[in-house]
Amino acid sequence: MISGGDRADARRNRAKVLSAAGEAFAEQGLDVPLGEIARRAGVGAGTVYRHFPNKQVLLEAVFTRHLDELVASGERRMARFAPTEAFFGFLLDIVEKSHGRGYVCDVVAADASWPRPMLAACVLRFRRVLTALLHAAQRAGGVRADIGPDDVVSLTVGCASTLAARRDRPAGLRLVQLTLDGLRPSATVTKRQDFRDGLDIRQEAVACCEECGAALTVRPTGRPVRYCGATCRQRARRRRLAG
């Protein structure tokens, strides 16, 4: 019979493994062995395998925990702050807490055979909180009306990449702030202007992958590029089929 103390120890060990795994994946990428994660967590390899039989299950749990933390942050802001302040504060939380976690998009899209009901439910909760905060800020007049939840997700992914690319964190956060300010009504472009070489500046500004937000090369002719590569294209197709 398992005692209450044993169950509490198991919960603590699971939390240690998740924290260590999140740090290890962010620092070393997905190739970090489970033995290294066990060492960081201060537990034996057997403890890791009891909770997470393989790396895919562990990755799913790490991502789910990350999203759960963001959902809780969004709900707190929704309850404590005015709509516009809550919305932009939540976006900064997403950007800062996603630092070093650029592997998530490729991992989640790479293998559709994962047993992912927990992850899918968590993603749905995240999108509900994000959408509620966005719509509340729009009703309050703090965010331009032509922005949707998918736009916000793509923008925050790009901002997280911007922050990760700058060694000077304050400078990176300044760029993030400038980017997010583009969501405010005062930043709405009402007059078409040529930017350079006959290209519309707005075309260059929105040239990003519809799935992960990565920058794309604008083509002067032909069909517009929508995705950065096969992984995001397949992920978008699976999302459409699932819907």
Coordinates of C-alpha atoms in Angstrom, one line a residue:
M1 CA 0.0 0.0 0.0
I2 CA 1.3 3.4 -1.0
S3 CA 1.3 5.9 1.9
G4 CA 0.5 9.6 1.7
G5 CA 4.2 10.4 2.3
D6 CA 5.2 8.2 -0.6
R7 CA 2.7 9.9 -2.9
A8 CA 4.0 13.4 -1.8
D9 CA 7.6 12.3 -2.5
A10 CA 6.5 11.1 -5.9
R11 CA 4.9 14.4 -6.7
R12 CA 8.0 16.3 -5.5
N13 CA 10.2 14.1 -7.7
R14 CA 8.0 14.6 -10.7
A15 CA 8.1 18.3 -10.2
K16 CA 11.9 18.2 -9.9
V17 CA 12.3 16.2 -13.1
L18 CA 10.0 18.6 -15.0
S19 CA 11.9 21.7 -13.8
A20 CA 15.3 20.1 -14.6
A21 CA 14.0 18.9 -18.0
G22 CA 12.7 22.3 -19.0
E23 CA 16.1 23.9 -18.1
A24 CA 18.1 21.2 -19.9
F25 CA 16.1 21.3 -23.1
A26 CA 16.4 25.1 -23.2
E27 CA 20.1 25.0 -22.6
Q28 CA 21.2 21.9 -24.6
G29 CA 18.4 21.2 -27.0
L30 CA 16.4 18.0 -27.4
D31 CA 19.4 15.6 -27.6
V32 CA 20.1 15.9 -23.8
P33 CA 20.0 12.4 -22.4
L34 CA 17.5 11.4 -19.7
G35 CA 20.4 10.5 -17.4
E36 CA 21.5 14.2 -17.5
I37 CA 18.0 15.3 -16.6
A38 CA 18.0 12.9 -13.7
R39 CA 21.4 14.3 -12.5
R40 CA 20.1 17.8 -12.6
A41 CA 16.9 16.8 -10.8
G42 CA 18.9 15.0 -8.1
V43 CA 17.1 11.7 -8.6
G44 CA 17.9 8.3 -10.1
A45 CA 17.3 7.5 -13.7
G46 CA 14.7 4.9 -12.6
T47 CA 12.7 7.7 -11.0
V48 CA 12.6 9.6 -14.4
Y49 CA 11.5 6.5 -16.3
R50 CA 8.8 5.7 -13.7
H51 CA 7.2 9.1 -14.4
F52 CA 8.1 9.5 -18.0
P53 CA 8.7 6.2 -20.0
N54 CA 10.3 8.0 -22.9
K55 CA 11.5 11.5 -24.0
Q56 CA 8.4 12.3 -26.0
V57 CA 6.2 11.9 -22.9
L58 CA 8.5 14.0 -20.9
L59 CA 8.5 16.7 -23.6
E60 CA 4.8 16.8 -23.7
A61 CA 4.6 17.1 -19.9
V62 CA 7.2 20.0 -20.0
F63 CA 5.2 21.8 -22.6
T64 CA 1.9 21.2 -20.8
R65 CA 3.4 22.6 -17.6
H66 CA 4.7 25.6 -19.4
L67 CA 1.3 26.4 -20.9
D68 CA -0.5 25.8 -17.6
E69 CA 1.8 28.4 -16.0
L70 CA 0.9 30.9 -18.7
V71 CA -2.9 30.1 -18.3
A72 CA -2.6 30.8 -14.6
S73 CA -0.8 34.1 -15.3
G74 CA -3.4 35.2 -17.8
E75 CA -6.3 34.4 -15.4
R76 CA -4.6 36.3 -12.6
R77 CA -4.1 39.4 -14.8
M78 CA -7.7 39.2 -16.1
A79 CA -8.9 39.3 -12.5
R80 CA -6.6 42.0 -11.2
F81 CA -5.9 44.5 -14.0
A82 CA -7.8 46.7 -16.5
P83 CA -8.3 44.9 -19.8
T84 CA -5.6 46.6 -21.9
E85 CA -3.0 46.4 -19.1
A86 CA -3.9 42.7 -18.5
F87 CA -3.6 41.9 -22.2
F88 CA -0.2 43.5 -22.8
G89 CA 1.1 42.2 -19.5
F90 CA 0.1 38.7 -20.5
L91 CA 1.9 39.0 -23.9
L92 CA 5.1 40.0 -22.1
D93 CA 4.7 37.0 -19.8
I94 CA 4.4 34.7 -22.8
V95 CA 7.5 36.2 -24.4
E96 CA 9.7 36.2 -21.2
K97 CA 8.6 32.7 -20.0
S98 CA 9.1 31.2 -23.5
H99 CA 12.7 32.4 -23.6
G100 CA 14.9 29.4 -24.7
R101 CA 11.9 27.2 -25.6
G102 CA 12.0 27.6 -29.4
Y103 CA 12.1 23.8 -29.7
V104 CA 8.5 23.5 -28.8
C105 CA 6.9 24.2 -32.2
D106 CA 9.0 21.6 -34.0
V107 CA 8.5 19.0 -31.3
V108 CA 4.7 19.2 -31.1
A109 CA 4.4 19.2 -34.9
A110 CA 6.9 16.4 -35.6
D111 CA 5.0 13.4 -34.5
A112 CA 1.2 13.2 -34.7
S113 CA 1.2 9.8 -33.1
W114 CA 1.9 11.2 -29.6
P115 CA -0.8 10.5 -27.0
R116 CA -1.6 14.1 -26.6
P117 CA -5.1 14.6 -25.0
M118 CA -3.6 16.4 -22.0
L119 CA -1.6 18.7 -24.2
A120 CA -4.5 19.4 -26.6
A121 CA -6.7 20.3 -23.6
C122 CA -4.0 22.6 -22.3
V123 CA -3.6 24.4 -25.6
L124 CA -7.3 24.9 -25.7
R125 CA -7.3 26.5 -22.3
F126 CA -4.4 28.7 -23.3
R127 CA -6.2 29.9 -26.4
R128 CA -9.4 30.6 -24.5
V129 CA -7.5 32.8 -22.0
L130 CA -5.6 34.6 -24.8
T131 CA -8.8 35.2 -26.8
A132 CA -10.7 36.5 -23.7
L133 CA -7.9 38.9 -22.9
L134 CA -7.7 40.1 -26.5
H135 CA -11.4 40.7 -27.0
A136 CA -11.6 42.5 -23.6
A137 CA -8.8 44.8 -24.6
Q138 CA -10.4 45.4 -28.0
R139 CA -13.7 46.3 -26.4
A140 CA -11.9 48.7 -24.1
G141 CA -10.3 50.4 -27.2
G142 CA -6.7 49.4 -26.3
V143 CA -6.1 47.0 -29.2
R144 CA -6.8 47.5 -32.9
A145 CA -9.9 45.7 -34.0
D146 CA -8.3 43.9 -37.0
I147 CA -6.2 41.6 -34.9
G148 CA -7.1 38.0 -34.1
P149 CA -5.8 35.4 -31.7
D150 CA -3.7 33.7 -34.4
D151 CA -2.1 37.0 -35.2
V152 CA -1.2 37.5 -31.5
V153 CA 0.3 34.0 -31.2
S154 CA 2.5 34.5 -34.2
L155 CA 3.6 37.9 -33.0
T156 CA 4.6 36.6 -29.6
V157 CA 6.5 33.7 -31.1
G158 CA 8.5 36.3 -33.2
C159 CA 9.0 38.4 -30.1
A160 CA 10.4 35.5 -28.1
S161 CA 12.8 34.8 -31.0
T162 CA 13.9 38.5 -30.9
L163 CA 14.5 38.4 -27.2
A164 CA 16.5 35.2 -27.5
A165 CA 18.7 36.7 -30.3
R166 CA 19.8 39.7 -28.1
R167 CA 22.5 39.1 -25.5
D168 CA 21.6 42.5 -24.0
R169 CA 18.3 41.6 -22.4
P170 CA 17.1 45.2 -21.7
A171 CA 17.7 46.0 -25.4
G172 CA 15.8 42.9 -26.4
L173 CA 12.8 43.8 -24.2
R174 CA 12.8 47.3 -25.7
L175 CA 12.4 45.7 -29.2
V176 CA 9.7 43.5 -27.9
Q177 CA 7.9 46.4 -26.5
L178 CA 8.2 48.4 -29.7
T179 CA 6.8 45.4 -31.6
L180 CA 3.8 44.9 -29.3
D181 CA 3.0 48.6 -29.4
G182 CA 2.1 47.9 -33.0
L183 CA -1.1 46.2 -31.7
R184 CA -2.4 49.5 -30.3
P185 CA -4.9 51.5 -32.3
S186 CA -2.6 54.5 -32.7
A187 CA -0.3 52.3 -34.7
T188 CA -2.9 51.5 -37.4
V189 CA -1.7 52.4 -40.9
T190 CA -4.4 54.3 -42.7
K191 CA -2.4 55.4 -45.8
R192 CA -0.5 53.1 -48.1
Q193 CA 3.1 54.1 -48.4
D194 CA 6.0 52.7 -50.5
F195 CA 8.8 51.5 -48.3
R196 CA 11.7 50.5 -50.6
D197 CA 12.0 49.2 -54.2
G198 CA 8.3 49.6 -54.8
L199 CA 7.3 47.3 -51.9
D200 CA 4.6 48.1 -49.4
I201 CA 6.0 48.4 -45.9
R202 CA 3.0 46.5 -44.6
Q203 CA 3.7 43.5 -46.8
E204 CA 7.2 43.2 -45.3
A205 CA 5.9 43.6 -41.8
V206 CA 3.4 40.7 -42.1
A207 CA 5.8 38.4 -44.0
C208 CA 5.9 35.7 -41.3
C209 CA 5.0 32.0 -41.0
E210 CA 1.4 31.6 -40.2
E211 CA 2.2 28.7 -37.9
C212 CA 5.3 29.7 -35.9
G213 CA 5.8 33.3 -36.8
A214 CA 9.3 32.9 -38.3
A215 CA 10.3 35.6 -40.8
L216 CA 9.7 34.8 -44.5
T217 CA 11.2 36.1 -47.7
V218 CA 8.7 38.3 -49.7
R219 CA 8.4 37.1 -53.3
P220 CA 7.7 39.9 -55.9
T221 CA 5.8 37.4 -58.1
G222 CA 3.9 34.1 -57.6
R223 CA 1.8 32.8 -54.8
P224 CA 2.6 34.3 -51.3
V225 CA 4.7 32.1 -49.0
R226 CA 2.6 31.1 -46.0
Y227 CA 4.9 28.7 -44.1
C228 CA 8.6 28.6 -43.2
G229 CA 8.9 24.9 -44.1
A230 CA 7.4 21.5 -44.3
T231 CA 7.0 21.0 -40.5
C232 CA 4.7 24.1 -40.1
R233 CA 2.9 23.3 -43.3
Q234 CA 2.0 19.8 -42.1
R235 CA 1.0 21.1 -38.7
A236 CA -1.3 23.6 -40.2
R237 CA -2.9 20.9 -42.5
R238 CA -3.4 18.6 -39.5
R239 CA -5.1 21.5 -37.6
R240 CA -7.4 22.1 -40.5
L241 CA -8.3 18.5 -40.8
A242 CA -8.9 18.2 -37.1
G243 CA -11.2 21.2 -37.2

